[in-house]
């Protein structure tokens, strides 16, 4: 169906698909505060009977009441190789966790994160992307998690080796 938002200028069109629970599969609700909410069981015409599953704010913060998962089944993968621990170490040796304020969001809170430039590396080309519209670098924090996991495993092996040397 189609819904025209109050105030005009914005129309929402949806299909009649439903989830296994009889709720709309996806309903998009655009509020007056520049938020886009995506949820299950959200009634476009009026009351929101269910919490939004995903909210994207005008400044790019995403809040979710759902889990984000990636398909990771071994059956979907080929050419599987372990990550070289020394290359992971080199990446983490040059990267730093930082606090910062966004220059494009004056008055916004102090944030915690990384600088994408620190993660540009030919060994891990999928960590950093470039936004086509303005060349701004983006950082895939989920992929960094895989490298952090590998780094922790490497450190654990070093700890165990050191403990084995202690009488």
PDB file of C-alpha atoms in Angstrom:
ATOM      1  CA  UNK A   1       0.000   0.000   0.000  1.00  0.00           C
ATOM      2  CA  UNK A   2       0.898   3.673  -0.025  1.00  0.00           C
ATOM      3  CA  UNK A   3       0.905   6.145   2.825  1.00  0.00           C
ATOM      4  CA  UNK A   4       1.335   9.915   2.536  1.00  0.00           C
ATOM      5  CA  UNK A   5       2.955  11.373   5.614  1.00  0.00           C
ATOM      6  CA  UNK A   6       1.366  14.399   7.284  1.00  0.00           C
ATOM      7  CA  UNK A   7       2.844  17.623   5.986  1.00  0.00           C
ATOM      8  CA  UNK A   8       3.234  16.174   2.502  1.00  0.00           C
ATOM      9  CA  UNK A   9       6.320  15.666   0.442  1.00  0.00           C
ATOM     10  CA  UNK A  10       6.955  12.096   1.537  1.00  0.00           C
ATOM     11  CA  UNK A  11       5.246   8.939   0.433  1.00  0.00           C
ATOM     12  CA  UNK A  12       5.878   5.433   1.687  1.00  0.00           C
ATOM     13  CA  UNK A  13       5.069   2.397  -0.427  1.00  0.00           C
ATOM     14  CA  UNK A  14       5.120  -1.130   0.973  1.00  0.00           C
ATOM     15  CA  UNK A  15       4.338  -4.608  -0.231  1.00  0.00           C
ATOM     16  CA  UNK A  16       1.971  -6.975   1.522  1.00  0.00           C
ATOM     17  CA  UNK A  17       4.570  -9.499   2.674  1.00  0.00           C
ATOM     18  CA  UNK A  18       4.340 -10.822   6.215  1.00  0.00           C
ATOM     19  CA  UNK A  19       6.701 -12.676   8.508  1.00  0.00           C
ATOM     20  CA  UNK A  20       5.970 -16.104   9.985  1.00  0.00           C
ATOM     21  CA  UNK A  21       4.317 -14.309  12.908  1.00  0.00           C
ATOM     22  CA  UNK A  22       1.728 -12.587  10.709  1.00  0.00           C
ATOM     23  CA  UNK A  23       3.454  -9.209  11.187  1.00  0.00           C
ATOM     24  CA  UNK A  24       4.614  -7.010   8.322  1.00  0.00           C
ATOM     25  CA  UNK A  25       8.048  -8.197   7.183  1.00  0.00           C
ATOM     26  CA  UNK A  26       9.403  -4.637   6.923  1.00  0.00           C
ATOM     27  CA  UNK A  27       7.695  -1.368   7.608  1.00  0.00           C
ATOM     28  CA  UNK A  28       9.538   1.920   7.261  1.00  0.00           C
ATOM     29  CA  UNK A  29       8.587   4.784   9.536  1.00  0.00           C
ATOM     30  CA  UNK A  30      10.096   8.211   8.954  1.00  0.00           C
ATOM     31  CA  UNK A  31       9.523  10.584  11.846  1.00  0.00           C
ATOM     32  CA  UNK A  32       9.711  14.343  12.081  1.00  0.00           C
ATOM     33  CA  UNK A  33      13.094  14.205  13.855  1.00  0.00           C
ATOM     34  CA  UNK A  34      15.043  12.951  10.822  1.00  0.00           C
ATOM     35  CA  UNK A  35      15.118   9.357  12.045  1.00  0.00           C
ATOM     36  CA  UNK A  36      14.480   6.291   9.952  1.00  0.00           C
ATOM     37  CA  UNK A  37      13.068   3.408  11.955  1.00  0.00           C
ATOM     38  CA  UNK A  38      12.715  -0.092  10.589  1.00  0.00           C
ATOM     39  CA  UNK A  39      10.750  -2.600  12.598  1.00  0.00           C
ATOM     40  CA  UNK A  40       8.519  -5.602  12.715  1.00  0.00           C
ATOM     41  CA  UNK A  41       4.900  -5.027  13.662  1.00  0.00           C
ATOM     42  CA  UNK A  42       5.143  -1.254  13.307  1.00  0.00           C
ATOM     43  CA  UNK A  43       1.854   0.165  12.072  1.00  0.00           C
ATOM     44  CA  UNK A  44       2.513   2.811   9.456  1.00  0.00           C
ATOM     45  CA  UNK A  45      -0.877   4.453   9.802  1.00  0.00           C
ATOM     46  CA  UNK A  46      -0.678   5.303  13.462  1.00  0.00           C
ATOM     47  CA  UNK A  47       0.379   3.631  16.645  1.00  0.00           C
ATOM     48  CA  UNK A  48       3.711   1.893  17.001  1.00  0.00           C
ATOM     49  CA  UNK A  49       2.752  -1.294  18.829  1.00  0.00           C
ATOM     50  CA  UNK A  50       6.266  -2.770  18.692  1.00  0.00           C
ATOM     51  CA  UNK A  51       9.656  -1.181  19.269  1.00  0.00           C
ATOM     52  CA  UNK A  52      11.681  -0.317  16.207  1.00  0.00           C
ATOM     53  CA  UNK A  53      14.154  -3.032  15.330  1.00  0.00           C
ATOM     54  CA  UNK A  54      16.561  -0.503  13.859  1.00  0.00           C
ATOM     55  CA  UNK A  55      16.880   3.263  14.176  1.00  0.00           C
ATOM     56  CA  UNK A  56      19.255   5.365  12.103  1.00  0.00           C
ATOM     57  CA  UNK A  57      19.673   8.923  13.367  1.00  0.00           C
ATOM     58  CA  UNK A  58      20.372  11.977  11.262  1.00  0.00           C
ATOM     59  CA  UNK A  59      24.000  11.895  12.434  1.00  0.00           C
ATOM     60  CA  UNK A  60      24.510   8.282  11.428  1.00  0.00           C
ATOM     61  CA  UNK A  61      24.189   6.530  14.785  1.00  0.00           C
ATOM     62  CA  UNK A  62      22.466   3.169  14.510  1.00  0.00           C
ATOM     63  CA  UNK A  63      20.545   1.684  17.420  1.00  0.00           C
ATOM     64  CA  UNK A  64      19.211  -1.840  17.151  1.00  0.00           C
ATOM     65  CA  UNK A  65      17.033  -4.033  19.310  1.00  0.00           C
ATOM     66  CA  UNK A  66      17.982  -6.978  17.110  1.00  0.00           C
ATOM     67  CA  UNK A  67      21.199  -8.898  16.513  1.00  0.00           C
ATOM     68  CA  UNK A  68      23.325  -8.364  13.440  1.00  0.00           C
ATOM     69  CA  UNK A  69      24.609 -11.612  12.001  1.00  0.00           C
ATOM     70  CA  UNK A  70      26.659 -12.548   8.960  1.00  0.00           C
ATOM     71  CA  UNK A  71      26.475 -15.755   6.998  1.00  0.00           C
ATOM     72  CA  UNK A  72      29.629 -17.572   8.097  1.00  0.00           C
ATOM     73  CA  UNK A  73      28.978 -21.215   7.287  1.00  0.00           C
ATOM     74  CA  UNK A  74      32.099 -23.048   6.071  1.00  0.00           C
ATOM     75  CA  UNK A  75      30.004 -24.450   3.212  1.00  0.00           C
ATOM     76  CA  UNK A  76      29.764 -20.934   1.775  1.00  0.00           C
ATOM     77  CA  UNK A  77      33.533 -20.406   1.729  1.00  0.00           C
ATOM     78  CA  UNK A  78      36.465 -21.483  -0.384  1.00  0.00           C
ATOM     79  CA  UNK A  79      40.209 -20.875  -0.364  1.00  0.00           C
ATOM     80  CA  UNK A  80      40.198 -20.707   3.465  1.00  0.00           C
ATOM     81  CA  UNK A  81      43.590 -19.769   4.968  1.00  0.00           C
ATOM     82  CA  UNK A  82      44.679 -18.723   8.469  1.00  0.00           C
ATOM     83  CA  UNK A  83      45.589 -15.087   9.015  1.00  0.00           C
ATOM     84  CA  UNK A  84      49.321 -14.452   9.415  1.00  0.00           C
ATOM     85  CA  UNK A  85      49.769 -13.451  13.074  1.00  0.00           C
ATOM     86  CA  UNK A  86      52.841 -11.313  12.302  1.00  0.00           C
ATOM     87  CA  UNK A  87      50.820  -9.216   9.837  1.00  0.00           C
ATOM     88  CA  UNK A  88      48.083  -8.749  12.419  1.00  0.00           C
ATOM     89  CA  UNK A  89      50.712  -7.656  14.949  1.00  0.00           C
ATOM     90  CA  UNK A  90      52.135  -5.103  12.499  1.00  0.00           C
ATOM     91  CA  UNK A  91      48.677  -3.655  11.923  1.00  0.00           C
ATOM     92  CA  UNK A  92      47.996  -3.277  15.648  1.00  0.00           C
ATOM     93  CA  UNK A  93      51.451  -1.844  16.294  1.00  0.00           C
ATOM     94  CA  UNK A  94      50.613   1.205  14.187  1.00  0.00           C
ATOM     95  CA  UNK A  95      46.920   1.636  15.098  1.00  0.00           C
ATOM     96  CA  UNK A  96      45.774   3.472  18.221  1.00  0.00           C
ATOM     97  CA  UNK A  97      42.444   3.706  19.980  1.00  0.00           C
ATOM     98  CA  UNK A  98      41.536   7.397  20.208  1.00  0.00           C
ATOM     99  CA  UNK A  99      38.890   9.760  21.535  1.00  0.00           C
ATOM    100  CA  UNK A 100      37.720  12.462  19.156  1.00  0.00           C
ATOM    101  CA  UNK A 101      35.044  14.966  18.247  1.00  0.00           C
ATOM    102  CA  UNK A 102      33.501  14.984  14.781  1.00  0.00           C
ATOM    103  CA  UNK A 103      34.220  18.205  12.872  1.00  0.00           C
ATOM    104  CA  UNK A 104      31.018  17.731  10.869  1.00  0.00           C
ATOM    105  CA  UNK A 105      28.902  17.416  14.039  1.00  0.00           C
ATOM    106  CA  UNK A 106      29.674  20.439  16.223  1.00  0.00           C
ATOM    107  CA  UNK A 107      28.483  20.015  19.800  1.00  0.00           C
ATOM    108  CA  UNK A 108      28.265  16.237  19.488  1.00  0.00           C
ATOM    109  CA  UNK A 109      29.591  13.966  22.245  1.00  0.00           C
ATOM    110  CA  UNK A 110      33.213  12.894  22.475  1.00  0.00           C
ATOM    111  CA  UNK A 111      33.539   9.565  20.709  1.00  0.00           C
ATOM    112  CA  UNK A 112      35.847   6.575  21.020  1.00  0.00           C
ATOM    113  CA  UNK A 113      37.228   4.686  18.050  1.00  0.00           C
ATOM    114  CA  UNK A 114      40.006   4.388  15.508  1.00  0.00           C
ATOM    115  CA  UNK A 115      41.327   6.392  12.566  1.00  0.00           C
ATOM    116  CA  UNK A 116      40.655   4.545   9.315  1.00  0.00           C
ATOM    117  CA  UNK A 117      43.980   5.760   7.927  1.00  0.00           C
ATOM    118  CA  UNK A 118      45.783   3.587  10.516  1.00  0.00           C
ATOM    119  CA  UNK A 119      44.170   0.465   9.051  1.00  0.00           C
ATOM    120  CA  UNK A 120      44.926   1.003   5.369  1.00  0.00           C
ATOM    121  CA  UNK A 121      46.940  -2.115   4.603  1.00  0.00           C
ATOM    122  CA  UNK A 122      47.350  -4.183   1.422  1.00  0.00           C
ATOM    123  CA  UNK A 123      47.262  -7.366   3.549  1.00  0.00           C
ATOM    124  CA  UNK A 124      43.771  -6.504   4.800  1.00  0.00           C
ATOM    125  CA  UNK A 125      42.124  -4.529   1.964  1.00  0.00           C
ATOM    126  CA  UNK A 126      38.559  -5.067   3.238  1.00  0.00           C
ATOM    127  CA  UNK A 127      39.031  -3.184   6.498  1.00  0.00           C
ATOM    128  CA  UNK A 128      38.910   0.289   4.962  1.00  0.00           C
ATOM    129  CA  UNK A 129      36.532   1.563   2.309  1.00  0.00           C
ATOM    130  CA  UNK A 130      36.094   4.887   0.569  1.00  0.00           C
ATOM    131  CA  UNK A 131      32.794   6.737   0.318  1.00  0.00           C
ATOM    132  CA  UNK A 132      32.406   7.550  -3.404  1.00  0.00           C
ATOM    133  CA  UNK A 133      30.616  10.863  -2.815  1.00  0.00           C
ATOM    134  CA  UNK A 134      33.494  12.602  -1.008  1.00  0.00           C
ATOM    135  CA  UNK A 135      36.417  10.194  -0.544  1.00  0.00           C
ATOM    136  CA  UNK A 136      35.846   9.848   3.206  1.00  0.00           C
ATOM    137  CA  UNK A 137      37.373   6.637   4.557  1.00  0.00           C
ATOM    138  CA  UNK A 138      35.153   4.127   6.342  1.00  0.00           C
ATOM    139  CA  UNK A 139      36.255   1.399   8.758  1.00  0.00           C
ATOM    140  CA  UNK A 140      34.711  -2.063   9.104  1.00  0.00           C
ATOM    141  CA  UNK A 141      34.781  -2.599  12.873  1.00  0.00           C
ATOM    142  CA  UNK A 142      33.265  -6.090  12.537  1.00  0.00           C
ATOM    143  CA  UNK A 143      36.225  -7.279  10.475  1.00  0.00           C
ATOM    144  CA  UNK A 144      38.624  -5.734  12.983  1.00  0.00           C
ATOM    145  CA  UNK A 145      37.011  -8.009  15.568  1.00  0.00           C
ATOM    146  CA  UNK A 146      38.323 -11.060  13.672  1.00  0.00           C
ATOM    147  CA  UNK A 147      41.843  -9.644  13.834  1.00  0.00           C
ATOM    148  CA  UNK A 148      41.457  -8.835  17.533  1.00  0.00           C
ATOM    149  CA  UNK A 149      40.413 -12.435  18.136  1.00  0.00           C
ATOM    150  CA  UNK A 150      43.517 -13.680  16.310  1.00  0.00           C
ATOM    151  CA  UNK A 151      45.709 -11.276  18.274  1.00  0.00           C
ATOM    152  CA  UNK A 152      44.282 -12.510  21.600  1.00  0.00           C
ATOM    153  CA  UNK A 153      44.937 -16.117  20.566  1.00  0.00           C
ATOM    154  CA  UNK A 154      48.543 -15.230  19.698  1.00  0.00           C
ATOM    155  CA  UNK A 155      49.039 -13.466  23.021  1.00  0.00           C
ATOM    156  CA  UNK A 156      47.530 -16.407  24.888  1.00  0.00           C
ATOM    157  CA  UNK A 157      50.039 -18.768  23.248  1.00  0.00           C
ATOM    158  CA  UNK A 158      52.880 -16.455  24.280  1.00  0.00           C
ATOM    159  CA  UNK A 159      51.599 -16.341  27.872  1.00  0.00           C
ATOM    160  CA  UNK A 160      51.331 -20.122  28.017  1.00  0.00           C
ATOM    161  CA  UNK A 161      54.878 -20.496  26.644  1.00  0.00           C
ATOM    162  CA  UNK A 162      56.208 -18.070  29.276  1.00  0.00           C
ATOM    163  CA  UNK A 163      54.308 -19.828  32.053  1.00  0.00           C
ATOM    164  CA  UNK A 164      55.796 -23.149  30.947  1.00  0.00           C
ATOM    165  CA  UNK A 165      59.303 -21.694  31.445  1.00  0.00           C
ATOM    166  CA  UNK A 166      58.600 -20.583  35.019  1.00  0.00           C
ATOM    167  CA  UNK A 167      59.597 -23.290  37.559  1.00  0.00           C
TER     168      UNK A 167
END
